[in-house]
CSV table of C-alpha atoms in Angstrom, one decimal:
chain,number,residue,atom,x,y,z
A,985,MET,CA,-69.2,-16.9,-70.9
A,986,ALA,CA,-66.0,-17.5,-68.8
A,987,SER,CA,-64.3,-14.6,-66.5
A,988,LEU,CA,-60.9,-14.2,-67.0
A,989,VAL,CA,-59.7,-13.8,-62.7
A,990,VAL,CA,-56.6,-11.6,-62.1
A,991,THR,CA,-53.8,-13.8,-59.9
A,992,ASP,CA,-50.9,-13.0,-58.6
A,993,GLY,CA,-49.6,-15.2,-60.9
A,994,LEU,CA,-49.4,-18.3,-59.5
A,995,GLY,CA,-53.2,-18.7,-59.4
A,996,HIS,CA,-53.5,-17.5,-56.1
A,997,ALA,CA,-56.5,-14.4,-55.9
A,998,GLY,CA,-55.1,-11.1,-56.6
A,999,GLY,CA,-56.1,-9.6,-54.0
A,1000,ASN,CA,-58.4,-6.2,-55.1
A,1001,SER,CA,-57.7,-6.7,-58.7
A,1002,LYS,CA,-61.2,-6.8,-59.0
A,1003,GLU,CA,-61.2,-2.7,-57.8
A,1004,PHE,CA,-60.0,-2.2,-61.1
A,1005,ILE,CA,-60.4,-4.7,-63.1
A,1006,THR,CA,-62.9,-7.8,-64.0
A,1007,VAL,CA,-62.9,-9.0,-67.2
A,1008,ASN,CA,-65.4,-11.5,-69.6
A,1009,THR,CA,-63.6,-13.6,-71.9
A,1010,GLU,CA,-65.2,-16.0,-74.6
A,1011,LEU,CA,-63.0,-18.9,-74.4
A,1012,ALA,CA,-63.3,-21.8,-77.5
A,1013,PRO,CA,-62.0,-25.5,-76.3
A,1014,HIS,CA,-59.0,-26.0,-74.9
A,1015,PRO,CA,-56.5,-25.9,-75.7
A,1016,THR,CA,-57.6,-23.4,-79.1
A,1017,VAL,CA,-57.7,-19.8,-78.0
A,1018,THR,CA,-59.6,-17.9,-79.9
A,1019,ARG,CA,-58.4,-14.3,-81.5
A,1020,ALA,CA,-61.7,-12.8,-79.3
A,1021,ALA,CA,-60.3,-13.7,-75.9
A,1022,GLN,CA,-57.0,-12.4,-76.8
A,1023,ALA,CA,-58.5,-9.4,-78.2
A,1024,ALA,CA,-60.3,-9.4,-74.4
A,1025,ALA,CA,-57.3,-10.5,-72.4
A,1026,ASN,CA,-55.4,-6.9,-74.3
A,1027,ARG,CA,-57.7,-4.5,-73.1
A,1028,ALA,CA,-57.6,-6.3,-69.8
A,1029,ALA,CA,-54.0,-5.5,-70.2
A,1030,LYS,CA,-54.7,-1.7,-71.1
A,1031,LEU,CA,-56.4,-1.1,-67.8
A,1032,ALA,CA,-53.7,-2.4,-65.9
A,1033,LEU,CA,-51.4,-0.3,-67.7
A,1034,GLY,CA,-54.3,2.6,-66.8
A,1035,ALA,CA,-54.4,1.5,-62.8
A,1036,LEU,CA,-50.1,1.7,-63.0
A,1037,SER,CA,-50.3,4.6,-63.7
A,1038,LEU,CA,-53.4,5.5,-61.6
A,1039,GLN,CA,-51.3,4.7,-58.6
A,1040,PRO,CA,-47.3,4.2,-59.7
A,1041,SER,CA,-45.7,3.8,-56.8
A,1042,SER,CA,-48.4,0.5,-54.9
A,1043,GLU,CA,-47.0,-3.1,-54.3
A,1044,LYS,CA,-49.8,-4.0,-54.8
A,1045,ILE,CA,-51.0,-3.1,-58.2
A,1046,HIS,CA,-48.0,-3.8,-59.9
A,1047,LEU,CA,-48.2,-7.3,-58.1
A,1048,ASP,CA,-52.4,-8.1,-59.8
A,1049,ALA,CA,-50.9,-6.1,-63.3
A,1050,GLY,CA,-48.7,-8.5,-63.4
A,1051,GLY,CA,-51.5,-11.5,-63.6
A,1052,VAL,CA,-53.2,-9.7,-66.1
A,1053,PHE,CA,-50.2,-9.9,-68.8
A,1054,LEU,CA,-49.4,-13.4,-67.8
A,1055,HIS,CA,-53.1,-14.1,-68.9
A,1056,VAL,CA,-52.1,-12.3,-72.0
A,1057,HIS,CA,-48.8,-14.3,-72.1
A,1058,GLU,CA,-50.9,-17.0,-71.8
A,1059,LEU,CA,-53.9,-16.5,-74.0
A,1060,SER,CA,-51.6,-15.2,-76.7
A,1061,TYR,CA,-49.1,-18.0,-76.8
A,1062,ASN,CA,-50.9,-20.3,-79.5
A,1063,ILE,CA,-51.9,-16.8,-81.4
A,1064,SER,CA,-48.8,-14.5,-81.6
A,1065,HIS,CA,-45.8,-15.9,-79.8
A,1066,SER,CA,-44.0,-12.6,-80.8
A,1067,SER,CA,-47.2,-11.0,-78.3
A,1068,ALA,CA,-46.8,-13.4,-76.1
A,1069,ILE,CA,-43.2,-12.9,-75.5
A,1070,SER,CA,-44.1,-9.1,-74.5
A,1071,ALA,CA,-46.9,-9.7,-72.3
A,1072,LEU,CA,-44.5,-12.2,-70.5
A,1073,GLN,CA,-42.2,-9.6,-70.4
A,1074,GLN,CA,-44.2,-6.8,-68.9
A,1075,ALA,CA,-45.5,-8.9,-66.2
A,1076,VAL,CA,-41.4,-9.5,-65.4
A,1077,ASP,CA,-40.9,-5.7,-65.9
A,1078,VAL,CA,-44.0,-5.1,-63.0
A,1079,TYR,CA,-43.5,-7.7,-60.8
A,1080,SER,CA,-39.6,-6.3,-60.4
A,1081,LYS,CA,-41.6,-2.6,-60.0
A,1082,ALA,CA,-43.5,-4.5,-57.0
A,1083,ALA,CA,-40.1,-6.3,-55.6
A,1084,GLN,CA,-38.3,-3.0,-55.8
A,1085,LEU,CA,-41.3,-1.2,-53.3
A,1086,ALA,CA,-41.9,-4.0,-51.1
A,1087,PRO,CA,-38.7,-5.8,-50.9
A,1088,TYR,CA,-39.6,-8.1,-48.1
A,1089,ASN,CA,-42.5,-9.0,-49.5
A,1090,LEU,CA,-42.4,-12.5,-50.3
A,1091,VAL,CA,-45.5,-12.7,-53.1
A,1092,ALA,CA,-44.0,-10.1,-54.6
A,1093,HIS,CA,-40.5,-12.4,-55.1
A,1094,GLN,CA,-42.6,-15.2,-55.3
A,1095,ASN,CA,-44.6,-14.3,-58.6
A,1096,LEU,CA,-41.6,-12.4,-60.1
A,1097,GLY,CA,-39.2,-15.6,-60.4
A,1098,SER,CA,-41.9,-17.7,-61.6
A,1099,ALA,CA,-42.4,-15.2,-65.0
A,1100,LEU,CA,-38.2,-15.0,-65.1
A,1101,LEU,CA,-38.5,-18.8,-65.2
A,1102,THR,CA,-40.6,-18.7,-67.9
A,1103,LEU,CA,-38.6,-15.9,-69.6
A,1104,GLY,CA,-35.5,-17.9,-69.6
A,1105,ILE,CA,-36.8,-21.3,-70.6
A,1106,ASP,CA,-38.6,-19.3,-73.6
A,1107,LYS,CA,-35.4,-17.5,-74.3
A,1108,GLU,CA,-33.1,-20.5,-73.3
A,1109,SER,CA,-31.6,-17.8,-71.5
A,1110,VAL,CA,-29.5,-19.2,-68.5
A,1111,ASP,CA,-28.9,-15.5,-67.0
A,1112,THR,CA,-32.9,-15.2,-66.3
A,1113,ALA,CA,-33.1,-18.0,-65.3
A,1114,ARG,CA,-31.0,-17.6,-62.9
A,1115,SER,CA,-32.7,-14.1,-62.1
A,1116,GLY,CA,-36.0,-16.2,-61.2
A,1117,VAL,CA,-34.2,-18.6,-59.2
A,1118,PHE,CA,-32.9,-16.5,-56.8
A,1119,HIS,CA,-35.5,-14.7,-56.2
A,1120,LEU,CA,-37.4,-18.2,-56.2
A,1121,SER,CA,-34.9,-18.7,-53.1
A,1122,LYS,CA,-36.0,-16.0,-50.7
A,1123,LEU,CA,-39.2,-17.9,-50.3
A,1124,MET,CA,-36.7,-21.0,-48.7
A,1125,GLN,CA,-36.0,-18.8,-46.0
A,1126,ARG,CA,-37.9,-20.5,-43.5
A,1127,ARG,CA,-41.4,-21.8,-43.1
A,1128,THR,CA,-44.1,-19.8,-43.6
A,1129,ASN,CA,-47.7,-19.1,-42.8
A,1130,PHE,CA,-49.2,-16.9,-45.9
A,1131,ALA,CA,-51.5,-19.2,-48.0
A,1132,SER,CA,-50.5,-17.2,-51.2
A,1133,VAL,CA,-46.4,-17.8,-51.1
A,1134,LYS,CA,-45.4,-21.2,-52.0
A,1135,GLN,CA,-44.0,-23.8,-49.1
A,1136,PRO,CA,-40.2,-24.6,-49.3
A,1137,PRO,CA,-41.4,-28.3,-50.9
A,1138,GLN,CA,-43.5,-26.7,-53.0
A,1139,VAL,CA,-41.1,-24.1,-54.8
A,1140,VAL,CA,-38.6,-27.8,-55.4
A,1141,GLU,CA,-42.3,-28.6,-57.1
A,1142,HIS,CA,-42.4,-25.9,-59.2
A,1143,LEU,CA,-38.6,-25.9,-60.2
A,1144,VAL,CA,-39.0,-29.7,-61.3
A,1145,SER,CA,-42.1,-29.4,-63.4
A,1146,LEU,CA,-40.2,-26.5,-65.0
A,1147,TYR,CA,-37.3,-28.7,-65.8
A,1148,GLY,CA,-39.7,-31.5,-66.6
A,1149,SER,CA,-41.6,-29.6,-69.8
A,1150,ILE,CA,-38.0,-29.2,-71.6
A,1151,THR,CA,-38.0,-31.8,-73.7
A,1152,SER,CA,-34.6,-31.0,-74.7
A,1153,GLN,CA,-31.3,-31.2,-72.9
A,1154,THR,CA,-30.1,-27.4,-73.0
A,1155,GLU,CA,-28.7,-25.5,-70.7
A,1156,VAL,CA,-31.3,-24.2,-69.0
A,1157,HIS,CA,-32.8,-27.7,-68.6
A,1158,LYS,CA,-29.2,-28.5,-66.5
A,1159,PHE,CA,-29.6,-25.4,-64.6
A,1160,LEU,CA,-33.4,-25.9,-63.6
A,1161,LYS,CA,-32.2,-29.6,-62.6
A,1162,ASP,CA,-28.8,-28.6,-60.5
A,1163,ALA,CA,-31.0,-25.7,-58.9
A,1164,ALA,CA,-34.3,-28.3,-58.0
A,1165,ILE,CA,-31.4,-30.5,-56.1
A,1166,SER,CA,-30.1,-27.5,-54.4
A,1167,PHE,CA,-33.7,-26.4,-53.1
A,1168,SER,CA,-34.4,-30.0,-52.0
A,1169,ASN,CA,-31.5,-30.0,-49.9
A,1170,ARG,CA,-32.8,-26.4,-48.5
A,1171,ALA,CA,-36.2,-27.9,-48.2
A,1172,VAL,CA,-34.4,-30.9,-45.8
A,1173,GLU,CA,-32.6,-28.1,-44.0
A,1174,LEU,CA,-35.4,-26.4,-42.9
A,1175,LEU,CA,-38.4,-29.4,-42.8
A,1176,PRO,CA,-36.3,-32.0,-41.5
A,1177,ARG,CA,-39.4,-33.9,-40.0
A,1178,VAL,CA,-41.4,-33.3,-43.2
A,1179,GLY,CA,-42.2,-36.6,-45.5
A,1180,GLU,CA,-42.5,-34.4,-48.6
A,1181,VAL,CA,-39.3,-33.1,-48.5
A,1182,HIS,CA,-37.3,-36.3,-47.6
A,1183,MET,CA,-39.5,-38.1,-51.1
A,1184,LEU,CA,-38.6,-34.7,-53.2
A,1185,LYS,CA,-35.2,-35.7,-52.3
A,1186,ALA,CA,-35.4,-39.3,-53.4
A,1187,HIS,CA,-36.8,-38.2,-56.5
A,1188,MET,CA,-33.6,-35.8,-57.1
A,1189,HIS,CA,-31.2,-39.5,-55.8
A,1190,MET,CA,-33.2,-41.4,-58.2
A,1191,GLU,CA,-32.7,-38.7,-61.7
A,1192,ARG,CA,-29.1,-39.6,-61.2
A,1193,ALA,CA,-29.7,-43.2,-60.5
A,1194,GLU,CA,-28.7,-42.7,-57.3
A,1195,PHE,CA,-30.5,-45.7,-55.9
A,1196,GLU,CA,-29.0,-46.4,-52.3
A,1197,SER,CA,-29.4,-42.6,-51.3
A,1198,ALA,CA,-32.7,-42.8,-52.5
A,1199,ARG,CA,-34.5,-45.4,-50.6
A,1200,GLN,CA,-32.1,-43.9,-47.4
A,1201,CYS,CA,-34.4,-40.9,-47.8
A,1202,LEU,CA,-38.0,-43.0,-48.9
A,1203,LEU,CA,-37.4,-44.8,-46.0
A,1204,ARG,CA,-37.1,-41.2,-43.8
A,1205,ALA,CA,-40.4,-40.7,-45.5
A,1206,VAL,CA,-42.4,-43.7,-44.2
A,1207,ASP,CA,-40.4,-42.9,-40.8
A,1208,LEU,CA,-41.7,-40.1,-40.1
A,1209,ASP,CA,-45.7,-41.1,-41.2
A,1210,GLN,CA,-46.3,-44.2,-41.9
A,1211,ARG,CA,-50.0,-43.5,-42.0
A,1212,ASP,CA,-49.1,-42.0,-44.8
A,1213,ALA,CA,-49.4,-44.2,-48.5
A,1214,GLY,CA,-47.4,-42.3,-50.6
A,1215,PRO,CA,-43.9,-43.6,-49.3
A,1216,ARG,CA,-44.5,-46.7,-49.6
A,1217,ILE,CA,-45.7,-46.8,-52.5
A,1218,ALA,CA,-42.6,-44.8,-53.6
A,1219,LEU,CA,-40.2,-46.8,-52.1
A,1220,SER,CA,-41.8,-50.0,-53.7
A,1221,ASP,CA,-41.6,-48.6,-57.0
A,1222,LEU,CA,-38.2,-48.6,-56.7
A,1223,HIS,CA,-37.4,-51.6,-55.6
A,1224,SER,CA,-39.6,-52.6,-58.6
A,1225,ARG,CA,-37.6,-50.9,-60.8
A,1226,LEU,CA,-34.6,-52.6,-59.5
A,1227,GLY,CA,-35.4,-55.4,-60.2
A,1228,GLU,CA,-36.7,-56.5,-56.6
A,1229,ARG,CA,-39.7,-58.4,-57.6
A,1230,ASP,CA,-39.7,-59.9,-53.8
A,1231,GLN,CA,-38.3,-56.2,-51.9
A,1232,ALA,CA,-41.5,-54.3,-53.5
A,1233,LEU,CA,-43.9,-56.8,-52.6
A,1234,SER,CA,-43.3,-57.0,-49.1
A,1235,VAL,CA,-43.0,-53.4,-48.6
A,1236,LEU,CA,-46.6,-53.4,-49.8
A,1237,HIS,CA,-48.1,-56.0,-47.5
A,1238,ARG,CA,-46.8,-54.3,-44.8
A,1239,ALA,CA,-48.3,-50.7,-46.2
A,1240,ARG,CA,-51.6,-52.4,-46.1
A,1241,GLN,CA,-51.4,-53.7,-42.5
A,1242,GLU,CA,-49.9,-49.8,-41.6
A,1243,VAL,CA,-51.1,-47.3,-43.6
A,1244,GLN,CA,-54.6,-45.5,-42.9
A,1245,SER,CA,-57.9,-46.7,-44.2
A,1246,ASP,CA,-58.7,-45.0,-46.6
A,1247,HIS,CA,-55.3,-45.5,-49.1
A,1248,ARG,CA,-55.6,-49.0,-48.5
A,1249,HIS,CA,-57.6,-49.2,-52.0
A,1250,VAL,CA,-54.1,-47.7,-53.1
A,1251,ILE,CA,-51.9,-50.4,-51.8
A,1252,GLU,CA,-54.2,-52.8,-53.1
A,1253,GLN,CA,-54.4,-52.1,-56.5
A,1254,HIS,CA,-50.2,-51.8,-56.6
A,1255,LEU,CA,-50.1,-55.2,-55.4
A,1256,ASN,CA,-52.6,-56.3,-57.9
A,1257,GLU,CA,-50.4,-55.1,-60.4
A,1258,LEU,CA,-47.1,-56.3,-59.1
A,1259,SER,CA,-49.0,-59.8,-59.1
A,1260,ASP,CA,-50.3,-59.8,-62.5
């Protein structure tokens, strides 16, 4: 027996969701989902709709209900595509209402943006994806201290993951890739002294075969956090990709001396792979 946990739509607990809904579902072994699980999720959706009718002006209830509809979407996807899309559209609708009720609530814009992007990918609609990016862009205005709100680097990673999941070179894929590039530039502006954002920008450069620009970004990331193995490994991998084996080994040998001790086994592993 597994509990269908109501979240805010991006994996974060939806606050007071359990006050109006807790659903148990029998889940079959992954990735198969049984019709019984879908039926339980549909009952959850009905309870969520009931909660919305009781408190139509509560952005909190709308956020919680959106999380339920996203679960219905996930559970229905391999059973009924039309039901899955219907649930996803319901999630978009209630998150949109939450954003209207609380226009400065970043969680509402985060969840609405994510749901719209998923819908845009499924429908191959650039306009829908553009609306999703618009809402996510509100998270790129500043760094926040809210645990339930993605930080700028996480928003970029989310976009990269989404366009990476699209196997064909569609217009939506191109749009999301361009959005990720734009967001990575913005993340560097917001957090110039955070190595992670420079690594993300390097990733975008490498995808466009802009290897020297990628190298400069990785060198900056190394400079900002010389004890972290991640930027060193990425820099070594870049040299390897360009056929520069000696430079790749040099980066790793230096890293072995400078990174924190609990990262050194990773450096050793990469050294062994290059030496074989």
